[in-house]
Amino acid sequence: MSTVYEINAKIFKAFCDENRLRIIELLQGGEKCACTLQEKLPIGQSTLSHHMKILIESGVVEVRKDKKWSYYSLSDKGSIAATEKLSMLLTKNYSDQTECVCESEA
Amino acid sequence: MSTVYEINAKIFKAFCDENRLRIIELLQGGEKCACTLQEKLPIGQSTLSHHMKILIESGVVEVRKDKKWSYYSLSDKGSIAATEKLSMLLTKNYSDQTECVCESEA
DNA sequence: ATTACATATTGAAAAAAATCGATTTGATTG
DNA sequence: CAATCAAATCGATTTTTTTCAATATGTAAT
């Protein structure tokens, strides 16, 4: 079983590794194959593959396979979803106006 | 020395832990003191303190100290900054239209 | 079918992060 | 100024994540 917190934390994990941020930045310029990403990053092949998996599972990156190669690109849908999710998370809603218990002890 | 990738990864790390997401959600309803957060979370005092430090350093949470207590709240400025940063990161800009090298080998 | 190459998976090691209990700091009260 | 209480820091442990080398898988070319 997964809580909504676990699910969302997993999505945001896409953005909390230095190398994944580099990858995303490279994808801003359009679709890139693994070998192009590889040569611009200071990591091994299996590590890149691991990061791509995390990015794809978070929904912000899509993969297209053609012949021997994998082409990665930013997903509009996933990108919007992640941004909206963060925006919602950080939006105040005042549904819970609970006062601090410690106030009364002051 | 810190790269922009390290700096941004640190900011987004605020959102990739389950308990920090819970804390942020609690703060949506307005300012909360540490003791209120404490009683709603399945973590110890020192762990909460650790998470609050990370949230504050990422800029999305502010702290106000009064008497013995610390009151935490979402920072409008920091929230907007983080959301904008993510939005920018996921926006295509096509400044780099590099073709894949492997294309030519096909 | 064998070879070659791109990517994924596996298993292990290293690094980073989360957690806790104990202690310290800092402010408040008696 | 001693006692109290909230929050921060410290030190150690556990858990998670990152990384790599080796191997497996899947596709294409000979």
Short mmCIF file of C-alpha atoms (C1' of nucleotides) in Angstrom, two decimals:
data_model
loop_
_atom_site.label_atom_id
_atom_site.label_comp_id
_atom_site.label_asym_id
_atom_site.label_seq_id
_atom_site.Cartn_x
_atom_site.Cartn_y
_atom_site.Cartn_z
CA MET A 1 0.00 0.00 0.00
CA SER A 2 1.17 3.51 -0.83
CA THR A 3 0.05 6.75 0.74
CA VAL A 4 -0.46 9.89 -1.32
CA TYR A 5 2.64 11.23 0.43
CA GLU A 6 4.75 8.33 -0.77
CA ILE A 7 3.39 8.66 -4.30
CA ASN A 8 4.03 12.39 -4.46
CA ALA A 9 7.45 12.13 -2.82
CA LYS A 10 8.35 9.64 -5.52
CA ILE A 11 7.31 12.07 -8.26
CA PHE A 12 9.31 14.93 -6.75
CA LYS A 13 12.32 12.67 -6.31
CA ALA A 14 12.84 13.15 -10.04
CA PHE A 15 14.12 16.65 -9.26
CA CYS A 16 16.32 16.11 -6.26
CA ASP A 17 19.36 14.57 -7.87
CA GLU A 18 21.98 16.73 -9.51
CA ASN A 19 22.42 14.47 -12.51
CA ARG A 20 18.70 14.18 -13.15
CA LEU A 21 18.51 17.97 -13.23
CA ARG A 22 21.28 17.97 -15.82
CA ILE A 23 19.38 15.41 -17.86
CA ILE A 24 16.17 17.41 -17.74
CA GLU A 25 18.04 20.53 -18.80
CA LEU A 26 19.51 18.65 -21.76
CA LEU A 27 16.01 17.54 -22.74
CA GLN A 28 14.77 21.14 -22.77
CA GLY A 29 16.40 21.42 -26.18
CA GLY A 30 14.32 18.56 -27.52
CA GLU A 31 14.50 14.82 -27.81
CA LYS A 32 17.87 13.23 -27.09
CA CYS A 33 19.08 9.67 -27.43
CA ALA A 34 20.79 7.90 -24.55
CA CYS A 35 24.19 8.13 -26.20
CA THR A 36 23.97 11.92 -26.52
CA LEU A 37 22.98 12.25 -22.88
CA GLN A 38 25.69 9.80 -21.95
CA GLU A 39 28.51 11.80 -23.51
CA LYS A 40 27.43 14.99 -21.72
CA LEU A 41 27.15 13.47 -18.26
CA PRO A 42 29.80 12.32 -15.81
CA ILE A 43 28.13 8.97 -15.14
CA GLY A 44 28.28 5.42 -16.43
CA GLN A 45 25.81 3.76 -18.78
CA SER A 46 23.96 1.75 -16.15
CA THR A 47 23.66 4.79 -13.92
CA LEU A 48 22.14 6.81 -16.75
CA SER A 49 19.69 4.01 -17.40
CA HIS A 50 18.74 4.06 -13.73
CA HIS A 51 18.12 7.83 -13.76
CA MET A 52 16.05 7.60 -16.92
CA LYS A 53 13.87 5.00 -15.28
CA ILE A 54 13.21 7.29 -12.33
CA LEU A 55 12.42 10.21 -14.64
CA ILE A 56 10.05 8.10 -16.71
CA GLU A 57 8.30 6.69 -13.64
CA SER A 58 7.78 10.20 -12.33
CA GLY A 59 6.05 11.00 -15.61
CA VAL A 60 8.14 13.99 -16.66
CA VAL A 61 10.08 12.12 -19.34
CA GLU A 62 8.87 9.97 -22.20
CA VAL A 63 10.82 7.41 -24.17
CA ARG A 64 10.48 6.49 -27.83
CA LYS A 65 12.31 3.45 -29.07
CA ASP A 66 13.53 3.23 -32.63
CA LYS A 67 15.88 0.61 -34.00
CA LYS A 68 18.60 0.05 -31.43
CA TRP A 69 18.11 3.41 -29.78
CA SER A 70 16.05 5.05 -27.08
CA TYR A 71 15.04 8.68 -27.49
CA TYR A 72 14.04 10.62 -24.43
CA SER A 73 12.03 13.81 -24.23
CA LEU A 74 10.18 15.95 -21.73
CA SER A 75 6.53 14.99 -21.41
CA ASP A 76 4.21 17.99 -21.64
CA LYS A 77 1.54 16.16 -19.74
CA GLY A 78 3.88 14.94 -17.01
CA SER A 79 5.59 18.28 -16.70
CA ILE A 80 2.32 20.11 -16.26
CA ALA A 81 1.11 17.50 -13.80
CA ALA A 82 4.26 17.81 -11.67
CA THR A 83 4.22 21.60 -11.71
CA GLU A 84 0.55 21.71 -10.81
CA LYS A 85 1.12 19.22 -8.04
CA LEU A 86 3.83 21.37 -6.54
CA SER A 87 1.76 24.50 -6.97
CA MET A 88 -1.19 22.87 -5.18
CA LEU A 89 1.05 21.58 -2.42
CA LEU A 90 2.34 25.07 -1.70
CA THR A 91 -1.01 26.80 -1.91
CA LYS A 92 -2.61 27.78 1.37
CA ASN A 93 -6.18 26.66 1.75
CA TYR A 94 -7.07 27.54 5.32
CA SER A 95 -9.32 24.51 5.65
CA ASP A 96 -7.58 23.76 8.93
CA GLN A 97 -7.50 26.77 11.19
CA THR A 98 -6.41 24.79 14.23
CA GLU A 99 -4.82 26.96 16.86
CA CYS A 100 -1.63 25.84 18.50
CA VAL A 101 -2.23 24.09 21.79
CA CYS A 102 0.81 25.78 23.26
CA GLU A 103 -0.82 29.21 22.83
CA SER A 104 -3.13 28.59 25.77
CA GLU A 105 -0.23 27.76 28.03
CA ALA A 106 1.44 31.11 27.43
CA MET B 1 31.79 25.37 -4.61
CA SER B 2 28.22 24.54 -5.58
CA THR B 3 26.81 24.11 -9.05
CA VAL B 4 23.36 25.38 -9.97
CA TYR B 5 22.35 21.71 -10.16
CA GLU B 6 23.38 21.10 -6.57
CA ILE B 7 21.61 24.24 -5.41
CA ASN B 8 18.38 23.38 -7.21
CA ALA B 9 18.49 19.74 -6.21
CA LYS B 10 18.74 20.94 -2.61
CA ILE B 11 15.65 23.10 -3.01
CA PHE B 12 13.62 20.29 -4.56
CA LYS B 13 14.76 17.89 -1.84
CA ALA B 14 12.25 19.66 0.36
CA PHE B 15 9.52 17.78 -1.50
CA CYS B 16 10.90 14.30 -1.78
CA ASP B 17 10.40 13.06 1.74
CA GLU B 18 7.05 11.73 2.83
CA ASN B 19 7.10 13.44 6.21
CA ARG B 20 8.05 16.81 4.76
CA LEU B 21 5.05 16.56 2.43
CA ARG B 22 2.87 15.91 5.46
CA ILE B 23 4.36 18.94 7.19
CA ILE B 24 3.75 21.19 4.19
CA GLU B 25 0.18 19.97 3.96
CA LEU B 26 -0.36 20.82 7.63
CA LEU B 27 1.01 24.30 6.99
CA GLN B 28 -1.50 24.87 4.18
CA GLY B 29 -4.02 25.60 6.91
CA GLY B 30 -1.85 28.38 8.30
CA GLU B 31 0.90 28.86 10.81
CA LYS B 32 1.58 25.96 13.16
CA CYS B 33 3.88 25.63 16.12
CA ALA B 34 6.32 22.76 16.41
CA CYS B 35 4.29 21.04 19.09
CA THR B 36 1.19 20.96 16.89
CA LEU B 37 3.15 19.50 14.00
CA GLN B 38 4.80 17.09 16.38
CA GLU B 39 1.57 15.57 17.63
CA LYS B 40 0.29 14.96 14.09
CA LEU B 41 3.43 13.30 12.79
CA PRO B 42 4.89 9.86 13.44
CA ILE B 43 8.39 11.17 14.15
CA GLY B 44 10.49 12.27 17.11
CA GLN B 45 11.29 15.82 18.15
CA SER B 46 14.81 15.89 16.80
CA THR B 47 13.66 14.45 13.49
CA LEU B 48 10.99 17.11 13.14
CA SER B 49 13.57 19.77 13.86
CA HIS B 50 15.77 18.29 11.15
CA HIS B 51 12.94 18.37 8.60
CA MET B 52 12.02 21.96 9.50
CA LYS B 53 15.61 22.99 8.89
CA ILE B 54 15.54 21.47 5.42
CA LEU B 55 12.21 23.13 4.62
CA ILE B 56 13.46 26.51 5.82
CA GLU B 57 16.72 26.21 3.91
CA SER B 58 14.80 25.41 0.75
CA GLY B 59 12.90 28.67 1.30
CA VAL B 60 9.37 27.30 1.26
CA VAL B 61 8.86 27.59 4.99
CA GLU B 62 9.38 30.52 7.33
CA VAL B 63 9.79 30.47 11.08
CA ARG B 64 8.67 33.05 13.58
CA LYS B 65 9.93 32.73 17.14
CA ASP B 66 7.84 33.92 20.05
CA LYS B 67 8.56 33.21 23.68
CA LYS B 68 9.59 29.59 23.96
CA TRP B 69 7.92 28.56 20.74
CA SER B 70 8.62 28.38 17.05
CA TYR B 71 5.82 28.98 14.58
CA TYR B 72 6.19 27.69 11.06
CA SER B 73 4.33 28.79 7.96
CA LEU B 74 4.49 28.49 4.20
CA SER B 75 6.48 31.30 2.62
CA ASP B 76 4.65 32.90 -0.29
CA LYS B 77 7.89 34.09 -1.77
CA GLY B 78 9.67 30.78 -1.41
CA SER B 79 6.68 28.82 -2.66
CA ILE B 80 6.41 30.93 -5.78
CA ALA B 81 10.16 30.71 -6.33
CA ALA B 82 10.15 26.91 -6.08
CA THR B 83 7.14 26.52 -8.34
CA GLU B 84 8.60 28.87 -10.92
CA LYS B 85 11.90 27.06 -10.77
CA LEU B 86 10.21 23.74 -11.47
CA SER B 87 8.12 25.27 -14.22
CA MET B 88 11.23 26.72 -15.88
CA LEU B 89 13.08 23.46 -15.54
CA LEU B 90 10.33 21.59 -17.34
CA THR B 91 9.82 24.17 -20.07
CA LYS B 92 11.26 23.35 -23.45
CA ASN B 93 13.38 26.07 -24.92
CA TYR B 94 14.88 24.57 -28.05
CA SER B 95 18.08 26.54 -27.62
CA ASP B 96 19.96 23.30 -28.16
CA GLN B 97 18.78 21.57 -31.31
CA THR B 98 21.69 19.13 -31.33
CA GLU B 99 20.92 16.06 -33.36
CA CYS B 100 21.78 12.67 -31.95
CA VAL B 101 25.10 11.41 -33.20
CA CYS B 102 23.71 7.92 -33.46
CA GLU B 103 21.21 9.06 -36.11
CA SER B 104 23.94 9.27 -38.71
CA GLU B 105 25.02 5.72 -38.03
CA ALA B 106 21.59 4.32 -38.73
"C1'" DA C 1 23.04 -18.09 -36.69
"C1'" DT C 2 26.75 -15.33 -35.27
"C1'" DT C 3 28.33 -10.92 -34.24
"C1'" DA C 4 27.85 -6.29 -32.83
"C1'" DC C 5 25.88 -2.76 -30.45
"C1'" DA C 6 22.35 -0.10 -27.34
"C1'" DT C 7 20.00 -0.33 -23.31
"C1'" DA C 8 18.27 -2.71 -19.07
"C1'" DT C 9 19.02 -5.43 -15.09
"C1'" DT C 10 21.61 -7.40 -11.32
"C1'" DG C 11 24.52 -7.45 -7.34
"C1'" DA C 12 27.68 -5.18 -4.55
"C1'" DA C 13 29.91 -1.08 -2.62
"C1'" DA C 14 29.90 3.74 -1.42
"C1'" DA C 15 27.53 7.86 -0.27
"C1'" DA C 16 23.69 10.37 1.43
"C1'" DA C 17 19.58 10.90 4.13
"C1'" DA C 18 16.33 9.76 7.90
"C1'" DT C 19 15.79 8.53 12.42
"C1'" DC C 20 16.44 8.23 17.35
"C1'" DG C 21 18.07 9.13 22.11
"C1'" DA C 22 20.90 12.09 24.65
"C1'" DT C 23 22.71 16.48 25.33
"C1'" DT C 24 22.99 21.42 24.67
"C1'" DT C 25 21.25 25.92 23.94
"C1'" DG C 26 18.25 29.61 24.85
"C1'" DA C 27 14.42 31.75 26.65
"C1'" DT C 28 10.98 31.97 30.70
"C1'" DT C 29 9.47 31.29 35.17
"C1'" DG C 30 9.52 30.78 40.06
"C1'" DC D 1 20.06 32.11 39.91
"C1'" DA D 2 18.03 27.58 39.73
"C1'" DA D 3 14.47 25.00 37.51
"C1'" DT D 4 11.67 24.35 33.48
"C1'" DC D 5 10.47 23.73 28.89
"C1'" DA D 6 10.92 24.21 23.57
"C1'" DA D 7 13.84 23.59 20.01
"C1'" DA D 8 18.47 22.68 18.07
"C1'" DT D 9 22.50 19.96 17.79
"C1'" DC D 10 25.29 15.79 18.29
"C1'" DG D 11 26.59 11.01 17.67
"C1'" DA D 12 25.29 6.61 16.27
"C1'" DT D 13 22.35 3.51 13.63
"C1'" DT D 14 19.33 2.25 9.94
"C1'" DT D 15 17.48 2.97 5.57
"C1'" DT D 16 17.59 4.75 1.04
"C1'" DT D 17 19.92 6.27 -2.94
"C1'" DT D 18 23.62 6.56 -6.13
"C1'" DT D 19 27.06 4.43 -8.47
"C1'" DC D 20 29.76 1.01 -10.95
"C1'" DA D 21 31.16 -3.33 -13.21
"C1'" DA D 22 29.38 -7.34 -15.00
"C1'" DT D 23 25.81 -9.65 -17.23
"C1'" DA D 24 21.47 -10.10 -19.70
"C1'" DT D 25 18.23 -8.69 -23.18
"C1'" DG D 26 16.75 -7.13 -27.43
"C1'" DT D 27 17.54 -5.37 -32.00
"C1'" DA D 28 20.10 -5.01 -36.33
"C1'" DA D 29 23.68 -6.27 -39.53
"C1'" DT D 30 26.77 -9.69 -41.62
#
